[in-house]
Each structure stands twice: as structure tokens, then as C-alpha cells.
PDB file of C-alpha atoms in Angstrom:
ATOM      1  CA  UNK O   1      31.199 150.697  47.516  1.00 53.00           C
ATOM      2  CA  UNK O   2      28.452 149.391  49.819  1.00 57.00           C
ATOM      3  CA  UNK O   3      25.021 148.810  48.349  1.00 71.00           C
ATOM      4  CA  UNK O   4      22.263 150.121  50.555  1.00 93.00           C
ATOM      5  CA  UNK O   5      18.512 150.503  50.795  1.00 97.00           C
ATOM      6  CA  UNK O   6      16.783 153.864  50.929  1.00 96.00           C
ATOM      7  CA  UNK O   7      13.009 153.910  51.531  1.00 97.00           C
ATOM      8  CA  UNK O   8      11.126 157.182  51.086  1.00 97.00           C
ATOM      9  CA  UNK O   9       7.574 158.382  50.516  1.00 97.00           C
ATOM     10  CA  UNK O  10       6.733 158.845  46.858  1.00 97.00           C
ATOM     11  CA  UNK O  11       3.567 159.482  44.911  1.00 96.00           C
ATOM     12  CA  UNK O  12       1.915 156.307  43.675  1.00 96.00           C
ATOM     13  CA  UNK O  13       1.753 157.631  40.095  1.00 95.00           C
ATOM     14  CA  UNK O  14       5.406 158.417  39.341  1.00 97.00           C
ATOM     15  CA  UNK O  15       6.875 156.243  36.564  1.00 97.00           C
ATOM     16  CA  UNK O  16       8.890 154.140  39.034  1.00 97.00           C
ATOM     17  CA  UNK O  17       5.969 153.766  41.466  1.00 97.00           C
ATOM     18  CA  UNK O  18       3.672 152.785  38.624  1.00 96.00           C
ATOM     19  CA  UNK O  19       6.168 150.197  37.339  1.00 97.00           C
ATOM     20  CA  UNK O  20       6.487 148.718  40.847  1.00 98.00           C
ATOM     21  CA  UNK O  21       2.709 148.552  41.268  1.00 97.00           C
ATOM     22  CA  UNK O  22       2.410 146.823  37.870  1.00 97.00           C
ATOM     23  CA  UNK O  23       5.114 144.312  38.833  1.00 98.00           C
ATOM     24  CA  UNK O  24       3.340 143.690  42.151  1.00 97.00           C
ATOM     25  CA  UNK O  25       0.002 143.031  40.459  1.00 96.00           C
ATOM     26  CA  UNK O  26       1.652 140.885  37.776  1.00 97.00           C
ATOM     27  CA  UNK O  27       3.228 138.655  40.420  1.00 96.00           C
ATOM     28  CA  UNK O  28       0.205 138.247  42.694  1.00 94.00           C
ATOM     29  CA  UNK O  29      -2.172 137.681  39.775  1.00 94.00           C
ATOM     30  CA  UNK O  30       0.183 135.263  38.017  1.00 96.00           C
ATOM     31  CA  UNK O  31       0.636 133.249  41.220  1.00 94.00           C
ATOM     32  CA  UNK O  32      -3.108 133.175  41.802  1.00 93.00           C
ATOM     33  CA  UNK O  33      -3.971 132.078  38.256  1.00 93.00           C
ATOM     34  CA  UNK O  34      -0.986 129.751  37.890  1.00 95.00           C
ATOM     35  CA  UNK O  35       0.019 131.414  34.627  1.00 97.00           C
ATOM     36  CA  UNK O  36       1.508 134.742  33.550  1.00 97.00           C
ATOM     37  CA  UNK O  37      -0.949 137.637  33.773  1.00 96.00           C
ATOM     38  CA  UNK O  38      -1.555 139.458  30.498  1.00 96.00           C
ATOM     39  CA  UNK O  39      -0.964 143.182  30.072  1.00 96.00           C
ATOM     40  CA  UNK O  40      -4.726 143.637  29.756  1.00 96.00           C
ATOM     41  CA  UNK O  41      -5.358 141.770  33.019  1.00 95.00           C
ATOM     42  CA  UNK O  42      -2.756 143.880  34.808  1.00 96.00           C
ATOM     43  CA  UNK O  43      -4.321 147.067  33.426  1.00 95.00           C
ATOM     44  CA  UNK O  44      -7.778 145.915  34.550  1.00 94.00           C
ATOM     45  CA  UNK O  45      -6.502 144.943  37.989  1.00 91.00           C
ATOM     46  CA  UNK O  46      -5.007 148.366  38.528  1.00 93.00           C
ATOM     47  CA  UNK O  47      -8.119 150.219  37.335  1.00 92.00           C
ATOM     48  CA  UNK O  48     -10.102 151.779  40.181  1.00 88.00           C
ATOM     49  CA  UNK O  49      -8.006 149.938  42.796  1.00 89.00           C
ATOM     50  CA  UNK O  50      -8.140 152.770  45.339  1.00 90.00           C
ATOM     51  CA  UNK O  51      -4.495 153.742  44.935  1.00 94.00           C
ATOM     52  CA  UNK O  52      -5.413 157.442  45.072  1.00 95.00           C
ATOM     53  CA  UNK O  53      -6.004 156.981  48.831  1.00 94.00           C
ATOM     54  CA  UNK O  54      -2.301 156.215  49.361  1.00 96.00           C
ATOM     55  CA  UNK O  55      -1.517 159.875  50.064  1.00 94.00           C
ATOM     56  CA  UNK O  56      -1.809 161.875  53.299  1.00 89.00           C
ATOM     57  CA  UNK O  57      -4.132 162.234  55.115  1.00 90.00           C
ATOM     58  CA  UNK O  58      -5.743 158.973  53.879  1.00 93.00           C
ATOM     59  CA  UNK O  59      -2.529 156.994  53.541  1.00 95.00           C
ATOM     60  CA  UNK O  60       1.031 156.822  52.248  1.00 97.00           C
ATOM     61  CA  UNK O  61       3.047 155.100  49.539  1.00 98.00           C
ATOM     62  CA  UNK O  62       6.746 154.356  49.861  1.00 98.00           C
ATOM     63  CA  UNK O  63       9.361 153.247  47.358  1.00 98.00           C
ATOM     64  CA  UNK O  64      12.466 151.346  48.314  1.00 98.00           C
ATOM     65  CA  UNK O  65      15.577 151.831  46.259  1.00 98.00           C
ATOM     66  CA  UNK O  66      18.576 149.564  46.404  1.00 97.00           C
ATOM     67  CA  UNK O  67      21.742 151.180  45.091  1.00 94.00           C
ATOM     68  CA  UNK O  68      19.421 153.886  43.677  1.00 93.00           C
ATOM     69  CA  UNK O  69      17.344 151.362  41.675  1.00 96.00           C
ATOM     70  CA  UNK O  70      13.594 151.255  42.360  1.00 97.00           C
ATOM     71  CA  UNK O  71      13.277 147.812  43.917  1.00 98.00           C
ATOM     72  CA  UNK O  72      10.319 147.731  46.303  1.00 98.00           C
ATOM     73  CA  UNK O  73       7.118 149.445  47.395  1.00 98.00           C
ATOM     74  CA  UNK O  74       4.404 149.407  50.043  1.00 98.00           C
ATOM     75  CA  UNK O  75       1.229 151.307  50.737  1.00 98.00           C
ATOM     76  CA  UNK O  76      -0.803 152.322  53.764  1.00 97.00           C
ATOM     77  CA  UNK O  77      -4.515 153.125  53.596  1.00 96.00           C
ATOM     78  CA  UNK O  78      -6.466 154.628  56.517  1.00 95.00           C
ATOM     79  CA  UNK O  79      -9.531 152.454  57.100  1.00 92.00           C
ATOM     80  CA  UNK O  80     -11.866 155.165  58.444  1.00 84.00           C
ATOM     81  CA  UNK O  81     -10.716 158.760  58.018  1.00 76.00           C
ATOM     82  CA  UNK O  82     -13.206 159.810  60.740  1.00 77.00           C
ATOM     83  CA  UNK O  83     -11.420 157.814  63.440  1.00 78.00           C
ATOM     84  CA  UNK O  84      -7.986 157.473  61.795  1.00 74.00           C
ATOM     85  CA  UNK O  85      -6.842 154.859  64.287  1.00 92.00           C
ATOM     86  CA  UNK O  86      -6.528 151.836  61.988  1.00 95.00           C
ATOM     87  CA  UNK O  87      -4.862 151.531  58.598  1.00 96.00           C
ATOM     88  CA  UNK O  88      -4.315 148.698  56.173  1.00 96.00           C
ATOM     89  CA  UNK O  89      -0.973 147.653  54.777  1.00 97.00           C
ATOM     90  CA  UNK O  90      -1.169 147.015  51.041  1.00 96.00           C
ATOM     91  CA  UNK O  91       0.913 146.489  47.912  1.00 95.00           C
ATOM     92  CA  UNK O  92       3.996 145.249  49.750  1.00 97.00           C
ATOM     93  CA  UNK O  93       6.381 144.151  47.026  1.00 97.00           C
ATOM     94  CA  UNK O  94      10.095 143.556  46.614  1.00 97.00           C
ATOM     95  CA  UNK O  95      11.328 142.740  43.124  1.00 97.00           C
ATOM     96  CA  UNK O  96      12.743 139.193  43.026  1.00 96.00           C
ATOM     97  CA  UNK O  97      16.341 140.284  42.346  1.00 96.00           C
ATOM     98  CA  UNK O  98      16.344 142.235  45.631  1.00 96.00           C
ATOM     99  CA  UNK O  99      14.657 139.728  47.935  1.00 94.00           C
ATOM    100  CA  UNK O 100      16.630 138.563  50.936  1.00 93.00           C
ATOM    101  CA  UNK O 101      18.531 141.852  51.242  1.00 94.00           C
ATOM    102  CA  UNK O 102      16.433 143.412  54.028  1.00 95.00           C
ATOM    103  CA  UNK O 103      14.170 145.579  51.905  1.00 96.00           C
ATOM    104  CA  UNK O 104      10.898 144.089  53.162  1.00 96.00           C
ATOM    105  CA  UNK O 105      11.634 144.962  56.782  1.00 96.00           C
ATOM    106  CA  UNK O 106      12.656 148.477  55.797  1.00 97.00           C
ATOM    107  CA  UNK O 107       9.389 148.923  53.877  1.00 97.00           C
ATOM    108  CA  UNK O 108       7.426 147.886  56.964  1.00 97.00           C
ATOM    109  CA  UNK O 109       9.430 150.233  59.197  1.00 97.00           C
ATOM    110  CA  UNK O 110       8.810 153.162  56.832  1.00 97.00           C
ATOM    111  CA  UNK O 111       5.087 152.399  56.644  1.00 98.00           C
ATOM    112  CA  UNK O 112       4.863 152.121  60.435  1.00 97.00           C
ATOM    113  CA  UNK O 113       6.593 155.495  60.809  1.00 97.00           C
ATOM    114  CA  UNK O 114       4.160 157.058  58.334  1.00 95.00           C
ATOM    115  CA  UNK O 115       1.247 155.450  60.209  1.00 96.00           C
ATOM    116  CA  UNK O 116       2.376 156.918  63.537  1.00 95.00           C
ATOM    117  CA  UNK O 117       2.665 160.345  61.898  1.00 93.00           C
ATOM    118  CA  UNK O 118      -0.956 159.983  60.752  1.00 92.00           C
ATOM    119  CA  UNK O 119      -2.041 159.037  64.286  1.00 93.00           C
ATOM    120  CA  UNK O 120      -2.633 155.390  63.425  1.00 95.00           C
ATOM    121  CA  UNK O 121      -2.608 153.005  66.402  1.00 96.00           C
ATOM    122  CA  UNK O 122      -3.014 149.711  64.546  1.00 97.00           C
ATOM    123  CA  UNK O 123      -2.038 148.352  61.142  1.00 98.00           C
ATOM    124  CA  UNK O 124      -3.829 145.382  59.687  1.00 97.00           C
ATOM    125  CA  UNK O 125      -3.684 143.437  56.439  1.00 97.00           C
ATOM    126  CA  UNK O 126      -5.027 140.420  54.662  1.00 96.00           C
ATOM    127  CA  UNK O 127      -3.129 138.060  52.410  1.00 96.00           C
ATOM    128  CA  UNK O 128      -3.408 134.726  50.653  1.00 95.00           C
ATOM    129  CA  UNK O 129      -2.204 131.193  51.373  1.00 93.00           C
ATOM    130  CA  UNK O 130       0.215 131.185  48.447  1.00 93.00           C
ATOM    131  CA  UNK O 131       2.030 134.369  49.533  1.00 93.00           C
ATOM    132  CA  UNK O 132       4.121 132.472  52.059  1.00 92.00           C
ATOM    133  CA  UNK O 133       7.076 134.876  51.899  1.00 92.00           C
ATOM    134  CA  UNK O 134       4.812 137.794  52.771  1.00 94.00           C
ATOM    135  CA  UNK O 135       3.274 135.944  55.700  1.00 95.00           C
ATOM    136  CA  UNK O 136       6.739 135.101  57.034  1.00 96.00           C
ATOM    137  CA  UNK O 137       7.845 138.730  56.654  1.00 96.00           C
ATOM    138  CA  UNK O 138       4.860 140.023  58.614  1.00 97.00           C
ATOM    139  CA  UNK O 139       5.337 137.475  61.403  1.00 97.00           C
ATOM    140  CA  UNK O 140       9.064 138.346  61.691  1.00 97.00           C
ATOM    141  CA  UNK O 141       8.134 141.997  62.176  1.00 97.00           C
ATOM    142  CA  UNK O 142       5.549 141.611  64.917  1.00 97.00           C
ATOM    143  CA  UNK O 143       2.345 141.172  62.942  1.00 98.00           C
ATOM    144  CA  UNK O 144       0.130 138.495  64.478  1.00 98.00           C
ATOM    145  CA  UNK O 145      -2.684 136.532  62.905  1.00 97.00           C
ATOM    146  CA  UNK O 146      -6.106 137.831  63.920  1.00 97.00           C
ATOM    147  CA  UNK O 147      -9.710 136.833  63.185  1.00 96.00           C
ATOM    148  CA  UNK O 148     -11.022 137.788  59.759  1.00 96.00           C
ATOM    149  CA  UNK O 149     -11.982 141.457  59.508  1.00 94.00           C
ATOM    150  CA  UNK O 150     -13.216 141.359  55.905  1.00 93.00           C
ATOM    151  CA  UNK O 151     -14.589 138.904  53.376  1.00 91.00           C
ATOM    152  CA  UNK O 152     -12.328 139.795  50.437  1.00 85.00           C
ATOM    153  CA  UNK O 153     -12.179 137.218  47.651  1.00 85.00           C
ATOM    154  CA  UNK O 154      -8.407 136.846  48.096  1.00 87.00           C
ATOM    155  CA  UNK O 155      -8.275 137.147  51.896  1.00 94.00           C
ATOM    156  CA  UNK O 156      -7.202 133.897  53.561  1.00 95.00           C
ATOM    157  CA  UNK O 157      -5.000 135.184  56.406  1.00 96.00           C
ATOM    158  CA  UNK O 158      -5.435 138.331  58.468  1.00 97.00           C
ATOM    159  CA  UNK O 159      -2.679 140.052  60.450  1.00 98.00           C
ATOM    160  CA  UNK O 160      -2.469 143.087  62.720  1.00 98.00           C
ATOM    161  CA  UNK O 161       0.120 145.010  64.695  1.00 98.00           C
ATOM    162  CA  UNK O 162      -0.389 147.621  67.394  1.00 97.00           C
ATOM    163  CA  UNK O 163       1.897 150.616  67.125  1.00 96.00           C
TER     164      UNK O 163
END
């Protein structure tokens, strides 16, 4: 039997989506702080984080499953609903056990398809120095470094891709 990825839109608040978002925040926070994030810190980080915008028409959330196991996620958030030409890529995460199996590229492809369906012409994102795997993934899939477009406290690299 061949193991395969399947990436589909899913609400951000299903149990599997929520678990993936928690794992994502746990990893990025733990890397940033240089120690494991506590449950309380994860809860606080996910409070009022704008995830409710990851639904049409203001965005999308996708879950990647490998051999039917929830293994990855990514979100898309429209920057300005009035123009709806630019969106931000967010919460891109592949659980460690599934890294290197092609899931990251499939997440990006699914998000780009969703963006086109929303009329988005450009996807952008920011990331940190320590997220080297993410930066390599974006570069492999046609995202190029661009000048800073925000002053976020964790933004150290900015990427964009025209669709």
C-alpha cells in the first residue's frame, strides 16, 4: 500500500486543525525561547490570533493528511478585503515525523489554488531567521525575498510570490 498526502480545506477549529495549530505554535515559540513552551503560553499565543479570518471570503485553512493522519496545515489571510489582491501565508506547519515527504509543497500548492479562487494575485509572508526549513521551502516554490512590508516583532525575512 502506498502512503500518500491529501490536502483539503478544513475549518480552523476542528479537533485536528486545533491540534495542528497548537503544535505549530508550540514549535515556533519553543524555538524562539530556546525552551519548551508551556501549555499556558501556547493557550495565550493562540488567543485572539486572528484565526477566524482563515475562512472564505477572508482566507482559507488547509489540513494535510498523510496516510489519513493529520500531519500538516497552512493558512491564507486576505490582507485587505476591499481590494482582495494580496493575501498572507500563515501557520505553515508539517509535523516532524512527516517532514521530507513532500507535504510542505502540497500545502503551498493548495493555498495558492485557494488564493486564485479568491481572486488573489500575490501571496506574501514574513518569517524568522531560525525557521530555516520554512525559508528553504518558500524559496524552492517560487517565493522571493522582498523588502519588509510590516514591522512585526518576529518578522526578519519577507517573501512574496505573484500568482
